[in-house]
Short mmCIF file of C-alpha atoms in Angstrom, two decimals:
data_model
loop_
_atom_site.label_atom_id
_atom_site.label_comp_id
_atom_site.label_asym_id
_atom_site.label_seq_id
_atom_site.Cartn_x
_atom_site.Cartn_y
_atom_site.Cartn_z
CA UNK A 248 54.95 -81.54 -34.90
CA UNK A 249 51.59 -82.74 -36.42
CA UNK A 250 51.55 -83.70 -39.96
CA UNK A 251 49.94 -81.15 -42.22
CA UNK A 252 46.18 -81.85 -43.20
CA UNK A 253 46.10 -83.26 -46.73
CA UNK A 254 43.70 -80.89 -49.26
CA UNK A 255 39.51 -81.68 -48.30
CA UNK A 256 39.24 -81.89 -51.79
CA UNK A 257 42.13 -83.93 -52.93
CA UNK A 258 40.47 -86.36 -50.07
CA UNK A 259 37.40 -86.54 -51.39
CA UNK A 260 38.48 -87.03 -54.97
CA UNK A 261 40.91 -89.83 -54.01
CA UNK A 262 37.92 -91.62 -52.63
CA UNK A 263 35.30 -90.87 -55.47
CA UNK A 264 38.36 -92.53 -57.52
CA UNK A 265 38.38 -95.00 -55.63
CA UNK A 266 34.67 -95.98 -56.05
CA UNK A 267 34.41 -95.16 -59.62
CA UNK A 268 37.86 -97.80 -60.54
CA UNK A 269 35.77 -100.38 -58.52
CA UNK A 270 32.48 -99.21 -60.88
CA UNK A 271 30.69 -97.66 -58.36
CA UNK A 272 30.01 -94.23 -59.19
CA UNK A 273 27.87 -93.48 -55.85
CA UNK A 274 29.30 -95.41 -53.13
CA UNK A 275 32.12 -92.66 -52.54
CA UNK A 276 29.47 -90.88 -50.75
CA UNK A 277 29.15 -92.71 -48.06
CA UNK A 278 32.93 -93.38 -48.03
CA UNK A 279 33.65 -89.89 -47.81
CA UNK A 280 31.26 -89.42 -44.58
CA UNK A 281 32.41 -92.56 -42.81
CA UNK A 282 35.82 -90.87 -43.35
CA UNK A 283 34.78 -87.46 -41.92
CA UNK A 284 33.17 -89.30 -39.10
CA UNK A 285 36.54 -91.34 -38.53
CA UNK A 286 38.56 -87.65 -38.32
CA UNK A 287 40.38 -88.96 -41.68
CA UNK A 288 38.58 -86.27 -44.12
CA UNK A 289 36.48 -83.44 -43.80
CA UNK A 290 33.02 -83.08 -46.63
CA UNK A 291 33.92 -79.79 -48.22
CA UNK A 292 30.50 -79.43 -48.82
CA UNK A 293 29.18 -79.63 -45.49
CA UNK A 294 29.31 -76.04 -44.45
CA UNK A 295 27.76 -75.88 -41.31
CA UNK A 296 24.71 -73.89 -41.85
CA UNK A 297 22.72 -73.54 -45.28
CA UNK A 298 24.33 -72.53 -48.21
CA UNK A 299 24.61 -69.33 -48.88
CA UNK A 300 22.63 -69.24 -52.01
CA UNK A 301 19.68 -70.68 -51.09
CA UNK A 302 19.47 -68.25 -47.79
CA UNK A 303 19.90 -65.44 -50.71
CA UNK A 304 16.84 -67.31 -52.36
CA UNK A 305 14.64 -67.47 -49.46
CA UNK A 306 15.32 -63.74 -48.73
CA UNK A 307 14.44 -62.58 -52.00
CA UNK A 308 11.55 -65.00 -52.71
CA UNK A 309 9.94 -65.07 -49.61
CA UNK A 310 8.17 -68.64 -49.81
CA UNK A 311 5.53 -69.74 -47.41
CA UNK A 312 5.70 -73.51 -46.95
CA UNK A 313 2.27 -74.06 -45.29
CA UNK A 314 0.71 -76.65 -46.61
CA UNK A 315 2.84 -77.78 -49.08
CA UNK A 316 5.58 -80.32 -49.79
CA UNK A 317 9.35 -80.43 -50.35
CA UNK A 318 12.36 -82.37 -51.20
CA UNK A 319 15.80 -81.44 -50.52
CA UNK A 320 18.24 -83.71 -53.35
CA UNK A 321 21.64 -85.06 -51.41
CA UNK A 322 20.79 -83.55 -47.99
CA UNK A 323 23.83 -84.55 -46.58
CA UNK A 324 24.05 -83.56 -42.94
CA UNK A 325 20.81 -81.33 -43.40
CA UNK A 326 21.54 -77.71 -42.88
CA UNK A 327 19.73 -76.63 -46.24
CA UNK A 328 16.99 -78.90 -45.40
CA UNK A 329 16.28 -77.35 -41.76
CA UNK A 330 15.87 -73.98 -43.76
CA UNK A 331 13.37 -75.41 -45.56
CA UNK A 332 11.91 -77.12 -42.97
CA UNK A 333 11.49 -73.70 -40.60
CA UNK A 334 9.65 -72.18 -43.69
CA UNK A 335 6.68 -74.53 -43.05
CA UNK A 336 7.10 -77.10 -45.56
CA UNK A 337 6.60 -80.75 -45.25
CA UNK A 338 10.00 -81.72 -46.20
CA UNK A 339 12.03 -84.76 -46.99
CA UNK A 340 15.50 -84.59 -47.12
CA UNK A 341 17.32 -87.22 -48.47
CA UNK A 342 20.89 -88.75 -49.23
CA UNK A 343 22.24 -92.24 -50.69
CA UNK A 344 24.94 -91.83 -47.67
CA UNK A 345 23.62 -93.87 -44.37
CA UNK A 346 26.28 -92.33 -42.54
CA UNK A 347 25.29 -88.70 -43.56
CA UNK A 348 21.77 -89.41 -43.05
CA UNK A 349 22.74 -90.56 -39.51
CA UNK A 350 25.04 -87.58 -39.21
CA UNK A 351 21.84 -85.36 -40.00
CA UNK A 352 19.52 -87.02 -37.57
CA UNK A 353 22.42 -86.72 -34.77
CA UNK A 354 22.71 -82.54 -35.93
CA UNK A 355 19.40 -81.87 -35.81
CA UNK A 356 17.38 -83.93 -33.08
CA UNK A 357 14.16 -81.49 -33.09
CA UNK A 358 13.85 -81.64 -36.57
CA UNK A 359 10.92 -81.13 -38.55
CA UNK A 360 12.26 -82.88 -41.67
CA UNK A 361 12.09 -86.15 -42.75
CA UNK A 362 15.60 -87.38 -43.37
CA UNK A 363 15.61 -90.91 -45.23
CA UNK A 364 18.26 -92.81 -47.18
CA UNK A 365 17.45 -93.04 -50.72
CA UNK A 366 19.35 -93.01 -54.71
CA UNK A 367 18.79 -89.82 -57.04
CA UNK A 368 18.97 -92.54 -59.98
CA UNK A 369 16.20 -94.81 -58.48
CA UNK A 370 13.68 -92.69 -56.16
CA UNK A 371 10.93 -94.07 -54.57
CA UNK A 372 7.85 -93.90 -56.98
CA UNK A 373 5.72 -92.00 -54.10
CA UNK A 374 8.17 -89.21 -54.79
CA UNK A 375 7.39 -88.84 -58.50
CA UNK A 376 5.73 -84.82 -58.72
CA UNK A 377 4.97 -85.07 -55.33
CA UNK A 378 6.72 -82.12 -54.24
CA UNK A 379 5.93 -78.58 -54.33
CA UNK A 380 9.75 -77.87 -53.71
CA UNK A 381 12.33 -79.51 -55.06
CA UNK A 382 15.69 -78.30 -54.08
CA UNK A 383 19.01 -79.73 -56.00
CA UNK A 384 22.73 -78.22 -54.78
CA UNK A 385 25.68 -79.41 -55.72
CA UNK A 386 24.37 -83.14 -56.06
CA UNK A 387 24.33 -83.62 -59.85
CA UNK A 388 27.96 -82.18 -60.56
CA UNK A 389 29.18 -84.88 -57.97
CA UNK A 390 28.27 -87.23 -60.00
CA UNK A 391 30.43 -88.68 -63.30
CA UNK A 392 29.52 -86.50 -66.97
CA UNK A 393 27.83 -89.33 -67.77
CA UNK A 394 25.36 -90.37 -65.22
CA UNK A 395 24.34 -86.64 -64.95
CA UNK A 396 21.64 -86.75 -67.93
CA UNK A 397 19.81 -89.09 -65.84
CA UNK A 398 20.26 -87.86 -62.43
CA UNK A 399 19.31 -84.11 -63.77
CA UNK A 400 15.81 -86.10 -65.53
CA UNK A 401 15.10 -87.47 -62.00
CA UNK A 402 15.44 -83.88 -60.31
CA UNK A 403 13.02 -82.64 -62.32
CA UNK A 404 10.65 -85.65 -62.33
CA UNK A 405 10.21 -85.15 -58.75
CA UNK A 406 8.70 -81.24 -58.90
CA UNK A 407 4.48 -81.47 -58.49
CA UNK A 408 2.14 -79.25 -60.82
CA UNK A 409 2.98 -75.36 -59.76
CA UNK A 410 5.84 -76.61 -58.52
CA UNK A 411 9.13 -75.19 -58.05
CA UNK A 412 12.39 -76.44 -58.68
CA UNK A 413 15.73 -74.86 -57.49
CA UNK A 414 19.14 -76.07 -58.80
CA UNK A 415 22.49 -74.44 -57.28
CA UNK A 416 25.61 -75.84 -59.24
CA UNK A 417 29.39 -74.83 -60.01
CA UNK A 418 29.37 -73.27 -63.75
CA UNK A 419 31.95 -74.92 -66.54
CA UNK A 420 32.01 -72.87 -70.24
CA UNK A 421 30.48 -75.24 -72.73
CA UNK A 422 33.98 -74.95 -74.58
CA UNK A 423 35.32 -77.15 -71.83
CA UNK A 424 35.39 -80.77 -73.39
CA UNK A 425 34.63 -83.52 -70.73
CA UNK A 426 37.59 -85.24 -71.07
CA UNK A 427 39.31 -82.10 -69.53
CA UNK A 428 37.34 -82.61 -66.85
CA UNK A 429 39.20 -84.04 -63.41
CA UNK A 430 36.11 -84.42 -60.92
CA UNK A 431 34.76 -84.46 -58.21
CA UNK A 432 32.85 -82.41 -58.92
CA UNK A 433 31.96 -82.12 -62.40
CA UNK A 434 30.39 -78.21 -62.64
CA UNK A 435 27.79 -78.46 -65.35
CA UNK A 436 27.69 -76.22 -68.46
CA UNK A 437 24.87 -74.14 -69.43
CA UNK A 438 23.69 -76.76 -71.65
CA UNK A 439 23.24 -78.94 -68.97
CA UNK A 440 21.84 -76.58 -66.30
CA UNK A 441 19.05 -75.29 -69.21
CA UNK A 442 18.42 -79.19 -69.59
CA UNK A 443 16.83 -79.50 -66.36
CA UNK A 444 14.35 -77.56 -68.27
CA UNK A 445 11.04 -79.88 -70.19
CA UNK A 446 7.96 -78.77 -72.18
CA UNK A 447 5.96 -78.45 -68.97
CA UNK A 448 8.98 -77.38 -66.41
CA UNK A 449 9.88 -73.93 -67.54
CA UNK A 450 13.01 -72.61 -66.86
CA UNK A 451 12.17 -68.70 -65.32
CA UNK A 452 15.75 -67.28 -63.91
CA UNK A 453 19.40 -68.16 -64.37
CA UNK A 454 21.73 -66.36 -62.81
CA UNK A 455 25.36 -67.08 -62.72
CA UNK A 456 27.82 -65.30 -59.79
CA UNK A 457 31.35 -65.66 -58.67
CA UNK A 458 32.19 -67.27 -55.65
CA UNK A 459 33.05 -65.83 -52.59
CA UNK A 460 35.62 -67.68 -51.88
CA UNK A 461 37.47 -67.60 -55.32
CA UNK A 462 36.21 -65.53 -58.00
CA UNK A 463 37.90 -67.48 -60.73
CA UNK A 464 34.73 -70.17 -59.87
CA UNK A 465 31.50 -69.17 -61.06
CA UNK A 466 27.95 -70.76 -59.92
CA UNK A 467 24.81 -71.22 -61.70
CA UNK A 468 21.09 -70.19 -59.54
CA UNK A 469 18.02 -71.75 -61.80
CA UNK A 470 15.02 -71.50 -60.89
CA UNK A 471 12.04 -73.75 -62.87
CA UNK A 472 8.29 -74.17 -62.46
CA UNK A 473 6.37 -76.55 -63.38
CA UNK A 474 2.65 -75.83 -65.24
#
């Protein structure tokens, strides 16, 4: 008989543990999708297809994409950035993972997205409001409580005049003390999700919903535009 499979999540939190004894809060990333490419873990993130709440966004917003710009935060293997992409925006997807950016090129060969490797915490300075999209899910709440101030500043820092950002993240109660927190991932609190917001990046819906999959987990939608 075949061993059972070992928990995607317990996996993937094994090797964030891994990076972040050795001080190196980011490089489980790229771990984690040399693993999955290696048949020793699966990314139980990478869904397949966009995620769900960002197809609910499109359908409800409508955007048109001609002639403007987007970036897509921690593409991974791309599926939320090809939705983008087929909207008509000039998009850039990218992820600190080579492997996933590799992964993404090898998925989607016809693509019209740019998929580059690149660091949340130190974008290129071309990218700063450049973007008329800017589209954040499930990146920030990877990342260790306290790295996320700065990561969530760099988000927003990336959103052009008129522009629009959209944040998708797992919820946490603000009663939750960090400490009680055993991530990956590390859902982000309402305090943090409204801090995306600045003086000139309003924050103009947040919606919170229950997951599909298990009720008991609740997301956060925010949407934010920039005067």
């Amino acid at each position: 008989m075949s061993e059972p499979q070992e928990d995607p999540d317990v996996v993937s939190r094994r090797i964030a543990h891994e990076s972040l004894s050795q001080d190196d809060p980011t490089g489980w990333f790229d771990r984690l999708y040399s693993a999955a490419e290696d048949g020793a873990a699966v990314v139980p993130w990478d869904r397949g297809t966009a995620h769900p709440m960002l197809t609910e966004w499109v359908d409800e917003s409508h955007p048109d994409g001609t002639g403007k710009t987007a970036l897509i935060v921690g593409a991974g293997t791309g599926w939320d950035a090809e939705l983008i992409a087929d909207l008509g925006y000039e998009t850039t997807a990218f992820d600190i993972s080579p492997t996933a950016v590799q992964a993404a090129h090898r998925n989607h060969p016809d693509s019209k997205a740019q998929y580059v490797t690149a660091d949340l915490l130190a974008p290129p300075a071309e990218w700063h409001r450049a973007f008329d999209l800017v589209v954040e899910i499930y990146t920030v709440q990877a990342l260790p409580i306290d790295l996320q101030p700065a990561a969530i500043k760099q988000v927003g820092e990336q959103v052009a005049p008129d522009g629009t950002l959209l944040v998708i993240a797992a919820s946490r109660a603000d009663d939750v003390p960090d400490s009680e927190v055993q991530g990956p991932p590390w859902p982000l609190t309402r305090a943090a999700i409204e801090s995306f917001a600045t003086p000139d990046l309003r924050l103009i819906q947040l919606d919170q919903s229950p997951s599909p999959v298990d009720p008991t987990i609740l997301r956060w939608r925010a949407e934010y535009l920039r005067d």
